Amino acid sequence: MHTYTTSGLRVCARIVALLLPVVLVLACGGPVSQPVPDGSAEQSNSVYDEIAALSGQERTDRLVELARQEGELNLYGTGSLEAQGDAFSDKYGIKVNFYEGDTDTVASKIIQEAQAGKHSADVFNGGATLMEELDGNQLLGTYESEFRDGVPDIGKSDRWTGYYRQPLVVLYNLDQVDPAELPSDVLGFADPKWAGKISMELGDYDWYMTLVQYYEGQGLSREDIDAKFTAMAKNAKVIDGHSEQAGLLAAGQFGVAVSAYTLHAARFRDQGAPVTFGGTDGNPTVQPVPMRYEGIALMAQAPHPAAATLFLDFVLGPEGSQLTLDQGQLPAAPMANDPLANDTIVLIDNDEYVKNGDKWAAAYDAILRSADR
Amino acid sequence: MTATVAPPPAKVPEPKAPRRPSRVAELLRNLMTPWTLIVIGCSVVVIYLTVIPLWFLFQGTFAGENGPTLDGFRRALGTGSDMWGMLGNTLVFGVTSTIFSIAIATPLAYVLVRTDAPFKPLFFAASLIPLIIPGVLYTPAWIFLADRDIGVLNQLIFEPIFGEALLNVYGMPGMIWVHGLHNSPIAFLFMVAGFRAMDPSLEESALVSGASRLRIMKRITVPLMRPALVASGLLLVVQGIESFEVPALLGLQNGVYVLTSRIYLATHQYPIDYAAAGALALILLGIAALAAAFSAWLVRDARHYQTITGKAFRPRPIELGRARKWVGTGIIGYFIIAAVLPLLVLVYASLLSYYRPPSMDVFSTMSLDAFREVLAMSTVESAVKNTLILGIATATIVMALCAIVAWGVARTKVPGRNGLDILTLTPLVIPGLVLGLALLFVYLRVPLPIYGTLWIMLISFITQHLPYGMRFSMAAVGQVGQELEESALVSGASRAQTFRRILMPLMSAGLFAGWVYILIHTLRSLSTIILLYSPGRETISVLIFSAVQNGDYTVVAAIGVLLMLLLLVLVAGAYKVGVKYGLAKDE
């Protein structure tokens, strides 16, 4: 019996000895065991109410004072606010913590945390559908400011405010495509002469939905529209991910991406790639342009409500808008010399997408799949 | 020290029992030995880690508003979705790429361990390169090599010589090629460990008896390697059917859809269809369970494969003679194709402002800007630190846990042990999002300060890597002869002593291979980490994720190059330590 005990103990000791450094490193590795901050509704509301009663410089001064006391800001979202976050941090000396990921993932995380009674997000940025979902869970706070007033009504809802426009444009590579050959209309890519030269994105269900609605409004039947999309899919290389698609477009694997982001147009143009969607550079823009607003919102139970409010002021104000523009995004409020000024903009119908998103997804998926390439 | 605790040599007479000993008491006494407790404890940990996400998966799949429902399956298999076609593609992809990986890796491993082939020192580290290159880079690297329009090989070699682009990386053959090459190091690690543990005298006696080399290979070598072949095959097949990276980039363009494309559809629509995604994951799980049962059947006569026996053996390298230069050429060819070419593309891409095919114009614009950008990231230092802590901790804990559990599965007759074995495979097919949500759900509610720390990330990593640890451990246990343990026990050693002094050292080659694999693989895991990380606790894969999101492929390439250097140093260091502590040397 004794041998059992001693050697068993020794094995235990061995295992402990093996794991001890790991445990120590994990335990002492600095920020590892720092508690997650937790906000409460009363605290946030009292700040939101106090600020709502103020205006102009008085409001800003009070916000800065309170935000500095809070000292930190937890930003949940897609990572497209990194530049703004860094600039905000430099300007006010408030530490910005980024929680980045796919917006769906980040929104799921916020909801999970809230359901467990943990509220660590101050600000969320993401698309309208997720905003509505968070709002449906009573997670968003109310934000009012002169900057929000400057955003058109279609670009905001009661509890979130659009901070940039996300048009889904036809992006093309000037080395591969002669702009004069481009169709004026996106369904023109159904022409067999585009075989192998265009690319569609795997998950752009709302792009498809919006175009179907648009062409139905133009008097086309659903069958005709879907026949065109099927012909387009037959010409297309299907790519998963907009940035992957833009990268391959710049590399010349195909000449056209039919539903791309302006962000990538700007990014690759800055790097010297011959990629454009038209806009203000004199090249044609293929019509129509489905568009959505990417929103930003305060959380109802933000642990740092003043910093959150100050950050929204910053993002929607002139400095933030300029940074947004520098990133290749179009700020929500229309600009002088706006690149979309002359285009047929079709707003993505968010209510329809929330209600029937699965059906649109299945329909688009079936079209991509049915195309026998 | 031992003197104070060792039992007195004299036999202690058993106290006379006044009545019949209760069977329950006897059972309890058998169960209460420290070794049994350790095995049970480790098994409980494994069950705990795997059952929580599995329960989540089942709940998400079957729970409806009005009680249990099969709607998830109905939507997943819905009309017009061409289920059978996708299932067929999935199986063809999973099985064929596995065969391809094993077919490349086995001769390479044999040559490395058993012959006097040249270039051996290069071998071990170099063979891991495909593994180190993250999938998000390895597949694009092959697009840049073998695309019809922009592929370097087509442009520089095939078009000038043959007048047309002969290589086409898209479609099923391209998918199998890229996935098989990328994962051949898994099979390689299994085979190296297997060959090291094999007694060459068996082959030598066959040779003396007049058998040809080919016949020996067929009748002796391959059959004896069955545990390693089966374990790596099972892992590769399951990994193949659950992978999406390669099918997404190389299959979709040609309309080749696999089951995971449907999981993608279910998790990328709004609202996320957890039930349909779960139903598909359960179908994958079913396939995995069948594969596991089949593989258990293949190695059912455990004693046939125990090559490490009571007989001492000393591996003597086979002299290749005239074949040596051909083997050398083959080795170099493999490395050029599997490692050097993709690596060159990576280095090339990291020097550009955006990726484009090579030309004089491109070379004149090359710079180190992408590397500067990576090193200037504020989070890069903590990301490297966190990644290393998590990687080393995960690899060590998983291998320790799995070595013990594998012993329990392979060496005991406890009912349910095969279920435990299959359970360890489940993390491979559970979608990362589901695993992440399950962990969030649990650790947001338990009163332990785990949420928002590295601990929760460690738990997710350990869970995700159990399938690998378990396969490597099972293969390693399978080669050690039971008689060694039996003689140790007969000589008075305890089970724990036997495990530590006999089994562990003999399994060390396999355990080390698993450790290396897991360490490298942790760098690529992202899907759950993105849910679980918090600021200051980023990992390198989070940095890669945000660079990909931004479309900064040159930055991704630069991270890849730096990562590779870091890992080569790390693995080489670990290998040195391993050699010092008795891991068989190649030289």
Coordinates of C-alpha atoms in Angstrom, one line a residue, chain A residues 1-12 14-15 18-19 22-23 25-27 29-34 36 74 76 78-80 82 95-102 104-106 108-109 112-116 118 120 129-130 132-133 175 196 201-203 205 236-241 243-244 247-248 250-254 263-264 267-268 271-274 353-354 356-358 361-362 365-366 368-369 371 373, chain B residues 1-2 5-8 29 32-35 38 56 75 80-82 86 136 143-144 147 149-150 170 244 248-249 252-255 257-258 261-262 264-265 267-272 274 353-357 385 389-390 392-393 396-397 400 404 433 437 440-441 444-445 449 451-455 458 492 494-497 499-501 527 530-538 542 545-546 548-554:
Chain A
M1 CA 0.0 0.0 0.0
H2 CA 2.8 2.3 0.9
T3 CA 4.5 2.2 -2.5
Y4 CA 1.2 3.1 -4.1
T5 CA 0.9 6.2 -2.0
T6 CA 4.4 7.5 -2.3
S7 CA 4.8 7.0 -6.0
G8 CA 1.3 8.4 -6.6
L9 CA 2.3 11.4 -4.6
R10 CA 5.4 11.7 -6.6
V11 CA 3.5 11.6 -9.9
C12 CA 1.2 14.3 -8.5
R14 CA 5.6 15.9 -10.9
I15 CA 2.5 17.1 -12.6
L18 CA 5.3 20.6 -14.6
L19 CA 2.3 22.9 -14.4
V22 CA 2.5 27.8 -16.4
V23 CA 0.2 28.6 -13.5
V25 CA 3.1 32.8 -15.5
L26 CA -0.7 32.9 -16.0
A27 CA -1.3 34.3 -12.5
G29 CA 1.6 37.8 -16.2
G30 CA 0.4 41.3 -15.4
P31 CA -3.0 42.0 -16.8
V32 CA -4.3 38.5 -16.6
S33 CA -6.5 38.7 -13.6
Q34 CA -7.7 42.2 -13.9
V36 CA -13.8 43.2 -16.1
N74 CA -14.3 50.0 -23.9
Y76 CA -16.8 46.9 -29.0
T78 CA -15.5 45.8 -36.1
G79 CA -12.2 47.5 -35.6
S80 CA -13.0 50.2 -38.2
E82 CA -9.2 52.1 -34.6
K95 CA -7.3 54.8 -22.5
V96 CA -9.3 53.1 -25.3
N97 CA -9.7 49.3 -25.1
F98 CA -10.7 47.6 -28.3
Y99 CA -12.8 44.5 -28.5
E100 CA -12.7 43.7 -32.2
G101 CA -14.2 40.9 -34.3
D102 CA -16.9 40.2 -36.8
D104 CA -22.1 39.4 -35.3
T105 CA -19.5 37.8 -32.9
V106 CA -19.1 41.0 -31.0
S108 CA -23.3 38.0 -29.5
K109 CA -20.6 38.6 -26.9
Q112 CA -24.1 37.0 -23.6
E113 CA -22.4 39.3 -21.1
A114 CA -25.6 41.2 -20.5
Q115 CA -27.7 38.1 -19.9
A116 CA -25.2 37.1 -17.3
K118 CA -22.1 41.8 -16.9
S120 CA -18.5 46.0 -19.8
T129 CA -29.5 44.8 -38.0
L130 CA -27.3 44.2 -35.0
E132 CA -31.8 46.7 -33.7
E133 CA -31.1 43.4 -32.1
D175 CA -5.3 47.2 -65.9
G196 CA -14.4 34.7 -65.8
E201 CA -19.1 37.6 -52.7
L202 CA -20.3 34.6 -50.9
G203 CA -22.4 36.3 -48.2
Y205 CA -27.3 38.6 -49.2
A236 CA -18.3 35.0 -61.7
K237 CA -15.6 33.7 -59.4
V238 CA -17.2 33.4 -55.9
I239 CA -15.0 34.7 -53.1
D240 CA -15.5 34.5 -49.4
G241 CA -14.7 37.9 -47.8
S243 CA -10.9 42.0 -48.3
E244 CA -9.9 38.7 -49.9
G247 CA -6.8 41.7 -52.7
L248 CA -7.3 39.3 -55.7
A250 CA -5.8 44.3 -57.1
A251 CA -3.5 41.3 -58.0
G252 CA -5.4 41.0 -61.3
Q253 CA -7.1 37.6 -60.8
F254 CA -10.3 39.2 -62.2
L263 CA -12.7 51.3 -48.0
H264 CA -10.8 48.8 -50.1
R267 CA -6.8 51.4 -49.4
F268 CA -5.5 49.8 -52.6
Q271 CA -0.9 51.6 -52.1
G272 CA -0.6 52.3 -55.8
A273 CA -3.0 49.6 -57.2
P274 CA -5.1 50.6 -60.3
Y353 CA -33.8 41.9 -43.9
V354 CA -34.5 41.4 -40.2
N356 CA -36.8 37.6 -44.0
G357 CA -33.0 37.6 -44.0
D358 CA -32.9 33.8 -44.0
A361 CA -29.8 34.3 -47.9
A362 CA -31.1 31.0 -49.2
D365 CA -27.0 31.0 -52.1
A366 CA -29.2 29.0 -54.5
L368 CA -24.5 31.1 -56.7
R369 CA -24.8 27.4 -56.4
A371 CA -24.5 28.5 -61.8
R373 CA -19.3 27.2 -64.0
Chain B
M1 CA 14.5 9.8 1.2
T2 CA 13.1 6.6 -0.1
V5 CA 8.8 6.0 3.2
A6 CA 9.6 2.6 1.8
P7 CA 7.6 -0.2 3.3
P8 CA 9.3 -2.6 5.7
R29 CA -10.3 0.0 -2.2
M32 CA -8.9 4.5 -4.2
T33 CA -5.4 3.9 -5.4
P34 CA -3.7 7.1 -6.3
W35 CA -3.1 6.0 -9.9
I38 CA -5.3 10.3 -11.3
F56 CA -24.6 23.5 -26.0
R75 CA -33.5 23.8 -42.6
G80 CA -32.7 22.4 -53.3
S81 CA -29.5 22.4 -51.2
D82 CA -28.0 19.4 -52.9
M86 CA -22.1 18.4 -50.8
V136 CA -5.0 32.2 -44.2
I143 CA -3.3 31.0 -55.6
F144 CA -0.3 33.3 -56.3
D147 CA -3.6 30.6 -60.6
D149 CA -4.0 34.3 -64.6
I150 CA -1.8 35.5 -61.9
Y170 CA -9.1 25.7 -58.3
F244 CA -13.5 25.5 -44.6
A248 CA -13.8 28.5 -49.4
L249 CA -10.8 29.9 -51.4
L252 CA -16.2 28.2 -54.4
Q253 CA -14.7 29.7 -57.5
N254 CA -15.4 26.4 -59.3
G255 CA -18.7 25.8 -57.6
Y257 CA -19.4 23.2 -52.1
V258 CA -18.8 21.2 -49.0
S261 CA -20.1 25.9 -46.7
R262 CA -23.6 25.4 -45.4
Y264 CA -21.0 29.1 -43.1
L265 CA -24.3 30.1 -44.7
T267 CA -23.8 31.4 -39.3
H268 CA -23.4 34.3 -41.6
Q269 CA -27.1 35.1 -42.2
Y270 CA -29.3 37.2 -40.1
P271 CA -30.4 36.0 -37.6
I272 CA -27.7 33.4 -37.1
Y274 CA -27.7 28.1 -34.7
S353 CA 2.7 47.5 -50.9
Y354 CA 0.0 45.2 -52.4
Y355 CA 0.2 41.8 -53.9
R356 CA 0.7 41.5 -57.7
P357 CA 2.6 39.1 -60.0
K385 CA 3.8 37.0 -25.1
I389 CA 2.2 31.5 -22.9
L390 CA -1.0 30.0 -24.2
I392 CA 3.2 26.3 -24.3
A393 CA 0.7 25.9 -21.6
T396 CA 2.0 20.8 -22.1
I397 CA -1.4 20.4 -20.3
A400 CA -0.1 15.4 -20.0
I404 CA -2.9 9.5 -19.0
L433 CA -18.5 30.0 -32.5
L437 CA -20.5 30.9 -26.8
L440 CA -18.9 32.5 -22.4
F441 CA -22.2 31.2 -21.0
L444 CA -19.8 34.5 -17.1
R445 CA -21.9 32.7 -14.5
P449 CA -12.4 35.2 -11.8
Y451 CA -13.8 35.6 -17.5
G452 CA -11.8 38.3 -19.4
T453 CA -8.5 36.6 -18.4
L454 CA -6.1 34.3 -20.2
W455 CA -7.6 31.4 -18.3
L458 CA -6.5 28.6 -22.1
G492 CA 6.7 -4.5 -7.3
S494 CA 3.1 0.7 -8.6
R495 CA 0.9 1.6 -11.6
A496 CA 2.0 5.2 -11.2
Q497 CA 5.6 4.3 -11.1
F499 CA 3.6 4.9 -16.0
R500 CA 6.2 7.4 -15.1
R501 CA 9.3 5.3 -15.3
S527 CA -12.7 31.4 -34.2
I530 CA -12.2 36.3 -31.1
L531 CA -15.1 35.8 -28.7
L532 CA -13.0 35.3 -25.6
Y533 CA -10.1 37.7 -25.8
S534 CA -10.0 41.1 -24.1
P535 CA -7.7 44.1 -24.6
G536 CA -4.2 43.3 -23.5
R537 CA -4.9 39.6 -24.0
E538 CA -4.7 39.6 -27.8
V542 CA -6.1 38.4 -33.5
F545 CA -7.5 38.7 -38.1
S546 CA -7.6 42.5 -38.0
V548 CA -7.1 40.5 -43.0
Q549 CA -10.2 42.6 -42.1
N550 CA -8.4 45.7 -43.4
G551 CA -7.2 43.9 -46.5
D552 CA -3.6 44.4 -45.5
Y553 CA -2.3 41.2 -47.0
T554 CA 1.3 42.4 -47.1

